[in-house]
């Protein structure tokens, strides 16, 4: 079974429910301001953004508000339950600039060079997002002058090292806990 089919599994969706609750909890909001983290990634009005592994949408709604009506946000996750919840949140917030897609980010199906900023927030390291496959796909979809922003949870020093060693991205800065890379 591939990752996309796994995301439909009732058992898996049930198992991930508590994690989903924690991801959107008040405690997390109290500990972490999503807007500040998104600003660390340079998210700005008018951008086209891909959010990999949007989960239950902790970053999705604030990101959509930051990019505004002229921006476009693709929020992608493999878990059916999560994408449904994010779609509901997007709808009740009245946002028209978000497309929620249930899909494996290792094969996004997006056009090449179509994205200004990729957000890898809280998704690395993750077993179903191996860097050896994820980075080439991110490199493909990011515009030549585009950026990839990584917020690590848990903090893992080998991830920034592996990104640098991939030869696909150049480290630019670390702001508000976010590692920013430009596409080579
Ligand atoms: C730890 S959660 C983080 C969610 C969210 N970014 C946040 O910080 O609240 C990791 C998310 O990545 C998703 N994910 C894992 N592998 C994926 C893949 N190959 N493609 C898309 N999403 C994936 C999981 O379903 C999960 O929602």
XYZ file of N, CA, C and O and ligand atoms in Angstrom:
763
model
N 0.844 -1.198 0.000
C 0.000 0.000 0.000
C 0.888 1.261 0.000
O 1.828 1.344 0.791
N 0.594 2.232 -0.896
C 1.417 3.437 -0.901
C 0.914 4.465 0.131
O -0.144 4.285 0.732
N 1.697 5.547 0.323
C 1.378 6.540 1.372
C 0.007 7.164 1.150
O -0.724 7.431 2.101
N -0.344 7.385 -0.127
C -1.623 8.028 -0.415
C -2.791 7.129 -0.024
O -3.762 7.579 0.588
N -2.685 5.824 -0.331
C -3.747 4.881 0.060
C -3.798 4.740 1.573
O -4.869 4.646 2.164
N -2.618 4.735 2.201
C -2.568 4.632 3.670
C -3.355 5.763 4.325
O -3.989 5.585 5.356
N -3.306 6.927 3.706
C -3.995 8.104 4.241
C -5.504 7.938 4.281
O -6.194 8.693 4.959
N -6.037 6.935 3.555
C -7.486 6.679 3.580
C -7.858 5.670 4.661
O -9.039 5.480 4.941
N -6.843 5.006 5.226
C -7.111 3.925 6.185
C -7.827 4.448 7.434
O -7.371 5.406 8.064
N -8.955 3.802 7.759
C -9.749 4.254 8.910
C -8.929 4.130 10.188
O -8.970 5.015 11.049
N -8.189 3.031 10.316
C -7.402 2.804 11.541
C -6.342 3.890 11.687
O -6.167 4.475 12.756
N -5.646 4.180 10.584
C -4.588 5.192 10.653
C -5.164 6.574 11.002
O -4.626 7.303 11.837
N -6.287 6.898 10.379
C -6.929 8.192 10.672
C -7.337 8.285 12.133
O -7.204 9.330 12.767
N -7.783 7.143 12.690
C -8.189 7.093 14.097
C -6.955 7.250 15.003
O -6.968 8.014 15.970
N -5.881 6.557 14.615
C -4.647 6.618 15.411
C -4.067 8.038 15.449
O -3.498 8.467 16.447
N -4.228 8.760 14.343
C -3.641 10.101 14.255
C -4.546 11.192 14.839
O -4.159 12.348 14.887
N -5.740 10.794 15.276
C -6.682 11.797 15.813
C -6.100 12.573 17.005
O -6.116 13.811 17.020
N -5.550 11.864 18.026
C -4.997 12.606 19.172
C -3.872 13.555 18.752
O -3.780 14.677 19.267
N -3.047 13.120 17.797
C -1.963 13.998 17.319
C -2.554 15.251 16.696
O -2.057 16.368 16.909
N -3.661 15.074 15.966
C -4.335 16.205 15.324
C -4.848 17.200 16.347
O -4.753 18.409 16.151
N -5.367 16.672 17.458
C -5.885 17.553 18.513
C -4.730 18.361 19.116
O -4.826 19.578 19.305
N -3.608 17.669 19.368
C -2.441 18.353 19.949
C -1.895 19.433 19.009
O -1.506 20.513 19.434
N -1.889 19.118 17.710
C -1.356 20.068 16.716
C -2.102 21.403 16.727
O -1.531 22.440 16.439
N -3.403 21.327 17.028
C -4.192 22.568 17.001
C -4.545 23.068 18.386
O -5.432 23.904 18.523
N -3.844 22.565 19.412
C -4.245 22.865 20.791
C -3.932 24.313 21.206
O -3.071 24.970 20.626
N -4.656 24.722 22.243
C -4.410 26.067 22.803
C -3.004 26.157 23.364
O -2.361 27.191 23.282
N -2.535 25.043 23.970
C -1.187 25.028 24.544
C -0.146 25.344 23.465
O 0.747 26.168 23.658
N -0.327 24.715 22.296
C 0.624 24.969 21.212
C 0.573 26.434 20.772
O 1.598 27.056 20.536
N -0.647 26.953 20.649
C -0.808 28.351 20.262
C -0.163 29.294 21.288
O 0.368 30.339 20.959
N -0.244 28.884 22.565
C 0.337 29.688 23.640
C 1.868 29.646 23.575
O 2.541 30.638 23.792
N 2.387 28.454 23.196
C 3.843 28.285 23.130
C 4.434 28.853 21.847
O 5.601 29.220 21.789
N 3.602 28.890 20.795
C 4.151 29.220 19.484
C 3.168 30.072 18.693
O 2.009 29.706 18.554
N 3.663 31.189 18.175
C 2.828 32.060 17.342
C 3.062 31.675 15.869
O 4.135 31.922 15.325
N 2.041 31.074 15.211
C 2.252 30.617 13.833
C 2.606 31.753 12.869
O 3.382 31.555 11.932
N 2.060 32.953 13.144
C 2.337 34.084 12.246
C 3.822 34.442 12.293
O 4.466 34.674 11.270
N 4.376 34.425 13.503
C 5.791 34.772 13.662
C 6.671 33.757 12.902
O 7.639 34.122 12.225
N 6.305 32.488 13.014
C 7.075 31.451 12.316
C 6.943 31.627 10.800
O 7.936 31.533 10.068
N 5.731 31.937 10.335
C 5.530 32.158 8.896
C 6.303 33.381 8.419
O 6.843 33.397 7.309
N 6.387 34.412 9.275
C 7.174 35.595 8.904
C 8.651 35.232 8.798
O 9.381 35.775 7.983
N 9.067 34.278 9.620
C 10.454 33.781 9.537
C 10.744 33.131 8.196
O 11.885 33.029 7.769
N 9.671 32.673 7.527
C 9.816 32.052 6.203
C 9.646 33.084 5.088
O 9.676 32.726 3.908
N 9.426 34.327 5.469
C 9.283 35.396 4.462
C 7.959 35.332 3.710
O 7.855 35.828 2.586
N 6.933 34.729 4.316
C 5.624 34.649 3.653
C 5.036 36.061 3.531
O 4.957 36.782 4.525
N 4.664 36.438 2.315
C 4.230 37.817 2.063
C 3.075 37.844 1.058
O 2.860 36.854 0.335
N 2.343 38.962 0.991
C 1.210 39.069 0.088
C 1.565 38.715 -1.366
O 2.646 39.076 -1.855
N 0.638 37.987 -2.004
C 0.788 37.679 -3.428
C 1.569 36.413 -3.746
O 1.628 35.996 -4.905
N 2.170 35.794 -2.744
C 2.993 34.607 -3.023
C 2.146 33.372 -3.340
O 1.019 33.245 -2.869
N 2.748 32.456 -4.083
C 2.174 31.123 -4.273
C 2.969 30.180 -3.374
O 4.191 30.083 -3.492
N 2.251 29.529 -2.452
C 2.913 28.758 -1.393
C 2.421 27.313 -1.410
O 1.225 27.062 -1.597
N 3.341 26.396 -1.234
C 2.981 24.990 -1.028
C 3.298 24.628 0.413
O 4.437 24.774 0.860
N 2.280 24.179 1.148
C 2.491 23.716 2.521
C 2.444 22.195 2.510
O 1.394 21.582 2.281
N 3.582 21.600 2.770
C 3.668 20.130 2.784
C 3.279 19.619 4.171
O 3.807 20.083 5.181
N 2.363 18.652 4.216
C 1.947 18.073 5.510
C 1.245 19.117 6.370
O 1.695 19.442 7.461
N 0.105 19.609 5.875
C -0.583 20.716 6.574
C -1.200 20.264 7.892
O -1.560 21.102 8.723
N -1.316 18.948 8.101
C -1.909 18.450 9.347
C -3.314 18.979 9.514
O -4.117 18.956 8.572
N -3.618 19.513 10.705
C -4.975 20.030 10.941
C -5.048 21.540 10.701
O -6.026 22.184 11.072
N -3.986 22.119 10.127
C -4.080 23.497 9.643
C -3.554 24.572 10.586
O -3.932 25.735 10.449
N -2.673 24.185 11.501
C -2.118 25.161 12.442
C -1.504 26.358 11.702
O -1.680 27.511 12.109
N -0.795 26.068 10.591
C -0.159 27.149 9.828
C -1.008 27.591 8.623
O -0.761 28.656 8.049
N -1.966 26.748 8.228
C -2.669 26.981 6.959
C -3.459 28.294 6.937
O -3.293 29.102 6.011
N -4.295 28.490 7.961
C -5.159 29.680 7.944
C -4.325 30.964 8.063
O -4.487 31.871 7.246
N -3.370 31.038 9.034
C -2.549 32.259 9.078
C -1.739 32.479 7.798
O -1.588 33.622 7.357
N -1.268 31.397 7.157
C -0.502 31.564 5.907
C -1.399 32.137 4.821
O -0.996 33.056 4.092
N -2.630 31.623 4.745
C -3.566 32.116 3.718
C -3.870 33.593 3.952
O -3.998 34.373 2.997
N -3.974 33.982 5.218
C -4.269 35.394 5.517
C -3.070 36.277 5.168
O -3.237 37.384 4.658
N -1.859 35.764 5.401
C -0.663 36.560 5.090
C -0.483 36.777 3.585
O -0.055 37.845 3.159
N -0.783 35.763 2.780
C -0.566 35.923 1.327
C -1.691 36.727 0.669
O -1.505 37.257 -0.421
N -2.853 36.768 1.319
C -3.950 37.621 0.831
C -4.629 37.108 -0.428
O -4.322 36.022 -0.928
N -5.534 37.951 -0.942
C -6.367 37.549 -2.089
C -5.548 37.281 -3.348
O -5.956 36.510 -4.208
N -4.437 37.967 -3.480
C -3.622 37.801 -4.699
C -2.711 36.576 -4.610
O -2.091 36.171 -5.598
N -2.605 35.980 -3.425
C -1.746 34.809 -3.234
C -2.518 33.514 -3.425
O -3.747 33.507 -3.494
N -1.772 32.425 -3.535
C -2.372 31.090 -3.652
C -1.644 30.143 -2.705
O -0.412 30.115 -2.688
N -2.412 29.358 -1.954
C -1.799 28.382 -1.045
C -2.308 26.990 -1.372
O -3.517 26.768 -1.458
N -1.362 26.076 -1.570
C -1.719 24.667 -1.726
C -1.350 23.978 -0.425
O -0.183 23.958 -0.034
N -2.366 23.456 0.264
C -2.132 22.753 1.536
C -2.284 21.265 1.264
O -3.361 20.814 0.862
N -1.194 20.507 1.461
C -1.177 19.101 1.051
C -0.942 18.181 2.234
O -0.082 18.447 3.074
N -1.705 17.113 2.291
C -1.479 16.089 3.320
C -2.044 14.772 2.796
O -2.926 14.765 1.946
N -1.523 13.675 3.329
C -1.997 12.369 2.872
C -3.180 11.867 3.694
O -3.920 11.002 3.245
N -3.353 12.382 4.913
C -4.403 11.861 5.794
C -5.755 12.497 5.480
O -5.914 13.720 5.570
N -6.711 11.647 5.158
C -8.044 12.103 4.754
C -8.717 12.967 5.827
O -9.264 14.033 5.532
N -8.618 12.489 7.072
C -9.249 13.205 8.181
C -8.714 14.637 8.300
O -9.469 15.588 8.503
N -7.401 14.770 8.188
C -6.766 16.082 8.328
C -7.181 17.010 7.179
O -7.502 18.175 7.395
N -7.160 16.484 5.964
C -7.492 17.365 4.826
C -8.960 17.803 4.914
O -9.282 18.945 4.575
N -9.819 16.898 5.419
C -11.230 17.285 5.588
C -11.350 18.419 6.599
O -12.065 19.391 6.388
N -10.600 18.279 7.705
C -10.685 19.309 8.751
C -10.156 20.645 8.267
O -10.711 21.707 8.567
N -9.063 20.593 7.518
C -8.493 21.848 7.002
C -9.468 22.481 6.007
O -9.690 23.701 6.046
N -10.090 21.665 5.163
C -11.065 22.206 4.202
C -12.202 22.902 4.935
O -12.649 23.983 4.518
N -12.664 22.294 6.030
C -13.754 22.912 6.805
C -13.308 24.256 7.392
O -14.028 25.248 7.348
N -12.072 24.265 7.936
C -11.557 25.512 8.527
C -11.449 26.614 7.474
O -11.777 27.764 7.723
N -10.957 26.220 6.290
C -10.782 27.186 5.200
C -12.134 27.765 4.806
O -12.287 28.982 4.636
N -13.104 26.859 4.719
C -14.452 27.296 4.331
C -15.054 28.226 5.379
O -15.585 29.282 5.050
N -14.917 27.831 6.665
C -15.574 28.677 7.678
C -14.834 29.999 7.857
O -15.425 30.969 8.340
N -13.557 30.053 7.454
C -12.842 31.338 7.504
C -13.136 32.180 6.258
O -12.663 33.315 6.149
N -13.873 31.593 5.306
C -14.244 32.323 4.086
C -13.058 32.588 3.171
O -13.075 33.539 2.387
N -12.044 31.718 3.228
C -10.844 31.942 2.410
C -11.004 31.313 1.029
O -11.418 30.159 0.910
N -10.656 32.094 0.005
C -10.833 31.607 -1.375
C -9.477 31.316 -2.036
O -9.425 30.939 -3.201
N -8.405 31.540 -1.288
C -7.081 31.415 -1.905
C -6.345 30.122 -1.507
O -5.148 30.009 -1.691
N -7.100 29.156 -0.960
C -6.465 27.899 -0.520
C -7.043 26.718 -1.275
O -8.254 26.600 -1.431
N -6.139 25.832 -1.738
C -6.570 24.560 -2.319
C -6.029 23.471 -1.404
O -4.813 23.387 -1.200
N -6.920 22.692 -0.805
C -6.478 21.605 0.079
C -6.447 20.331 -0.762
O -7.452 19.964 -1.380
N -5.279 19.684 -0.779
C -5.134 18.498 -1.629
C -4.688 17.307 -0.796
O -3.700 17.398 -0.058
N -5.404 16.211 -0.944
C -4.995 14.969 -0.278
C -4.085 14.222 -1.239
O -4.526 13.620 -2.219
N -2.802 14.325 -0.978
C -1.842 13.749 -1.920
C -0.473 13.585 -1.258
O -0.129 14.326 -0.349
N 0.296 12.638 -1.762
C 1.656 12.401 -1.292
C 2.571 13.502 -1.834
O 2.670 13.682 -3.052
N 3.228 14.216 -0.926
C 4.078 15.342 -1.346
C 5.345 14.883 -2.068
O 6.066 15.713 -2.616
N 5.594 13.592 -2.086
C 6.762 13.107 -2.837
C 6.485 13.162 -4.339
O 7.397 13.050 -5.151
N 5.200 13.320 -4.663
C 4.793 13.432 -6.066
C 3.598 14.388 -6.085
O 2.452 13.969 -6.124
N 3.886 15.687 -6.030
C 2.834 16.690 -5.781
C 1.839 16.851 -6.932
O 0.730 17.320 -6.716
N 2.281 16.502 -8.142
C 1.418 16.718 -9.307
C 1.347 18.189 -9.694
O 0.584 18.553 -10.589
N 2.122 19.053 -9.040
C 2.097 20.493 -9.360
C 3.020 20.765 -10.547
O 3.962 20.003 -10.811
N 2.757 21.885 -11.223
C 3.603 22.260 -12.359
C 5.015 22.585 -11.885
O 5.203 23.085 -10.767
N 5.976 22.336 -12.747
C 7.358 22.700 -12.441
C 7.458 24.220 -12.311
O 6.722 24.961 -12.988
N 8.353 24.681 -11.439
C 8.640 26.110 -11.259
C 7.379 26.947 -11.068
O 7.205 27.993 -11.696
N 6.461 26.468 -10.216
C 5.190 27.176 -10.020
C 5.028 27.762 -8.614
O 4.055 28.452 -8.336
N 5.988 27.504 -7.723
C 5.817 27.850 -6.304
C 6.887 28.860 -5.855
O 8.078 28.671 -6.128
N 6.440 29.909 -5.146
C 7.407 30.882 -4.601
C 8.068 30.335 -3.332
O 9.266 30.489 -3.141
N 7.241 29.779 -2.440
C 7.781 29.279 -1.166
C 7.163 27.937 -0.804
O 5.936 27.794 -0.819
N 8.029 26.991 -0.507
C 7.567 25.704 0.034
C 7.749 25.761 1.538
O 8.814 26.152 2.033
N 6.702 25.378 2.257
C 6.801 25.287 3.718
C 6.928 23.830 4.122
O 6.041 23.019 3.827
N 8.026 23.524 4.800
C 8.188 22.196 5.409
C 8.180 22.452 6.906
O 9.226 22.567 7.544
N 6.986 22.600 7.451
C 6.839 23.003 8.857
C 6.368 21.822 9.703
O 5.232 21.332 9.541
N 7.241 21.379 10.590
C 6.879 20.286 11.500
C 6.761 18.944 10.795
O 6.156 18.034 11.343
N 7.314 18.839 9.607
C 7.182 17.581 8.862
C 8.513 16.840 8.696
O 8.539 15.754 8.119
N 9.583 17.438 9.188
C 10.888 16.772 9.075
C 11.516 16.656 10.461
O 11.466 17.619 11.220
N 12.089 15.521 10.783
C 12.125 14.290 9.984
C 10.822 13.516 10.108
O 10.191 13.537 11.165
N 10.423 12.844 9.025
C 9.209 12.028 9.021
C 9.474 10.842 8.083
O 9.927 11.056 6.957
N 9.169 9.615 8.546
C 9.532 8.432 7.743
C 8.936 8.439 6.338
O 9.569 7.954 5.396
N 7.710 9.004 6.198
C 7.088 8.971 4.865
C 7.471 10.187 4.008
O 6.888 10.407 2.951
N 8.444 10.972 4.495
C 8.961 12.092 3.704
C 10.491 12.012 3.629
O 11.195 12.909 4.116
N 11.020 10.932 3.022
C 12.485 10.807 2.943
C 13.093 11.927 2.105
O 12.608 12.212 1.004
N 14.139 12.541 2.643
C 14.730 13.704 1.955
C 15.206 13.358 0.552
O 15.112 14.194 -0.357
N 15.702 12.144 0.369
C 16.242 11.756 -0.941
C 15.171 11.843 -2.030
O 15.491 12.029 -3.205
N 13.908 11.701 -1.666
C 12.823 11.819 -2.652
C 12.104 13.159 -2.559
O 11.640 13.693 -3.560
N 12.012 13.685 -1.342
C 11.270 14.942 -1.156
C 12.001 16.135 -1.793
O 11.395 16.958 -2.496
N 13.320 16.222 -1.559
C 14.056 17.415 -2.019
C 14.027 17.586 -3.539
O 13.794 18.699 -4.030
N 14.227 16.501 -4.326
C 14.138 16.691 -5.786
C 12.753 17.175 -6.226
O 12.634 18.000 -7.135
N 11.691 16.691 -5.555
C 10.335 17.131 -5.924
C 10.135 18.606 -5.553
O 9.542 19.381 -6.311
N 10.651 19.017 -4.394
C 10.537 20.425 -3.993
C 11.344 21.301 -4.955
O 10.889 22.368 -5.364
N 12.516 20.838 -5.317
C 13.364 21.568 -6.263
C 12.642 21.743 -7.605
O 12.685 22.803 -8.231
N 11.924 20.720 -8.020
C 11.191 20.759 -9.298
C 10.068 21.807 -9.273
O 9.898 22.561 -10.223
N 9.311 21.873 -8.152
C 8.124 22.756 -8.156
C 8.447 24.218 -7.817
O 7.670 25.109 -8.136
N 9.598 24.453 -7.166
C 9.937 25.828 -6.769
C 10.448 26.622 -7.976
O 11.205 26.101 -8.793
N 10.002 27.895 -8.045
C 10.486 28.784 -9.112
C 11.993 28.988 -8.951
O 12.497 28.878 -7.823
N 12.706 29.331 -10.030
C 14.164 29.489 -9.926
C 14.599 30.428 -8.793
O 15.594 30.199 -8.129
N 13.791 31.473 -8.553
C 14.160 32.421 -7.479
C 13.411 32.113 -6.178
O 13.460 32.908 -5.225
N 12.746 30.952 -6.140
C 11.900 30.610 -4.983
C 12.674 30.106 -3.779
O 13.895 29.926 -3.828
N 11.925 29.918 -2.705
C 12.544 29.531 -1.428
C 11.906 28.266 -0.855
O 10.741 27.970 -1.135
N 12.682 27.595 -0.008
C 12.146 26.475 0.771
C 12.410 26.804 2.238
O 13.529 27.154 2.609
N 11.349 26.739 3.050
C 11.468 27.106 4.461
C 11.199 25.883 5.327
O 10.206 25.175 5.123
N 12.091 25.654 6.280
C 12.009 24.434 7.095
C 11.968 24.801 8.571
O 12.882 25.447 9.085
N 10.896 24.406 9.214
C 10.834 24.521 10.681
C 10.803 23.092 11.223
O 9.906 22.310 10.891
N 11.852 22.781 11.992
C 12.058 21.387 12.406
C 11.386 21.073 13.726
O 11.517 21.816 14.694
N 10.675 19.970 13.748
C 10.186 19.455 15.017
C 10.172 17.937 14.969
O 9.465 17.375 14.140
N 10.918 17.234 15.830
C 11.872 17.800 16.779
C 13.122 18.308 16.065
O 13.385 17.917 14.930
N 13.848 19.191 16.762
C 15.072 19.754 16.185
C 16.045 18.616 15.891
O 16.292 17.774 16.744
N 16.541 18.550 14.662
C 17.442 17.460 14.292
C 18.518 18.003 13.371
O 18.226 18.371 12.236
N 19.732 18.075 13.892
C 20.839 18.714 13.180
C 21.159 18.067 11.852
O 21.643 18.724 10.927
N 20.858 16.786 11.706
C 21.232 16.116 10.452
C 20.377 16.569 9.271
O 20.796 16.448 8.125
N 19.187 17.120 9.552
C 18.312 17.523 8.433
C 18.929 18.714 7.676
O 19.122 18.624 6.454
N 19.276 19.835 8.374
C 19.919 20.940 7.641
C 21.198 20.486 6.926
O 21.475 20.924 5.795
N 21.929 19.589 7.572
C 23.176 19.091 6.966
C 22.862 18.329 5.670
O 23.489 18.536 4.638
N 21.841 17.466 5.732
C 21.469 16.684 4.540
C 20.951 17.588 3.429
O 21.203 17.333 2.252
N 20.221 18.654 3.805
C 19.695 19.566 2.768
C 20.879 20.242 2.053
O 20.920 20.323 0.828
N 21.840 20.710 2.859
C 23.022 21.356 2.252
C 23.760 20.375 1.341
O 24.167 20.714 0.239
N 23.907 19.132 1.836
C 24.674 18.145 1.072
C 23.962 17.678 -0.192
O 24.592 17.100 -1.076
N 22.635 17.921 -0.266
C 21.888 17.457 -1.445
C 22.352 18.156 -2.717
O 22.186 17.655 -3.822
N 22.905 19.380 -2.544
C 23.352 20.153 -3.710
C 22.182 20.801 -4.451
O 22.373 21.413 -5.496
N 20.966 20.677 -3.913
C 19.788 21.232 -4.591
C 19.392 22.594 -4.029
O 18.690 23.364 -4.692
N 19.834 22.868 -2.795
C 19.429 24.111 -2.116
C 20.634 24.740 -1.421
O 21.531 24.026 -0.965
N 20.594 26.081 -1.346
C 21.653 26.809 -0.643
C 21.041 27.467 0.586
O 20.001 28.131 0.480
N 21.692 27.281 1.721
C 21.214 27.891 2.968
C 21.340 29.406 2.877
O 22.369 29.921 2.470
N 20.260 30.100 3.277
C 20.272 31.567 3.213
C 20.296 32.180 4.611
O 21.113 33.045 4.909
N 19.368 31.730 5.469
C 19.265 32.371 6.785
C 18.432 31.502 7.724
O 17.738 30.583 7.282
N 18.514 31.851 9.019
C 17.594 31.242 9.986
C 16.902 32.386 10.716
O 17.561 33.226 11.326
N 15.571 32.439 10.566
C 14.795 33.531 11.187
C 13.627 32.941 11.949
O 12.895 32.098 11.420
N 13.427 33.389 13.166
C 12.313 32.914 14.014
C 12.259 31.381 14.051
O 11.180 30.779 14.000
N 13.432 30.756 14.058
C 13.496 29.292 14.131
C 13.325 28.595 12.794
O 13.324 27.362 12.733
N 13.190 29.376 11.708
C 12.958 28.786 10.386
C 14.244 28.841 9.545
O 14.834 29.914 9.382
N 14.636 27.685 9.014
C 15.782 27.631 8.086
C 15.275 27.973 6.691
O 14.328 27.356 6.209
N 15.905 28.955 6.058
C 15.498 29.352 4.708
C 16.569 28.979 3.696
O 17.764 29.220 3.908
N 16.096 28.399 2.581
C 17.001 27.942 1.522
C 16.558 28.526 0.203
O 15.354 28.689 -0.038
N 17.524 28.807 -0.666
C 17.135 29.144 -2.040
C 17.476 27.961 -2.932
O 18.370 27.163 -2.625
N 16.760 27.909 -4.042
C 16.918 26.791 -4.964
C 18.220 26.975 -5.757
O 18.505 28.091 -6.209
N 18.991 25.935 -5.934
C 20.213 26.042 -6.749
C 19.859 26.097 -8.213
O 18.889 25.463 -8.632
C 3.801 16.218 12.620
S 2.529 16.566 11.464
C 2.743 18.315 11.236
C 1.496 18.982 10.729
C 1.567 20.506 10.563
N 2.572 20.907 9.607
C 1.778 21.200 11.886
O 2.921 21.623 12.164
O 0.815 21.304 12.642
C 3.189 15.866 9.958
C 2.162 15.842 8.831
O 2.788 15.403 7.616
C 1.873 14.585 6.923
N 2.620 13.759 5.967
C 3.442 12.730 6.259
N 3.943 12.207 5.141
C 3.424 12.908 4.106
C 3.573 12.843 2.705
N 4.366 11.942 2.139
N 2.894 13.738 1.947
C 2.084 14.672 2.514
N 1.908 14.784 3.844
C 2.579 13.912 4.634
C 1.189 13.801 8.038
O -0.045 13.228 7.617
C 1.015 14.868 9.094
O -0.204 15.560 8.956
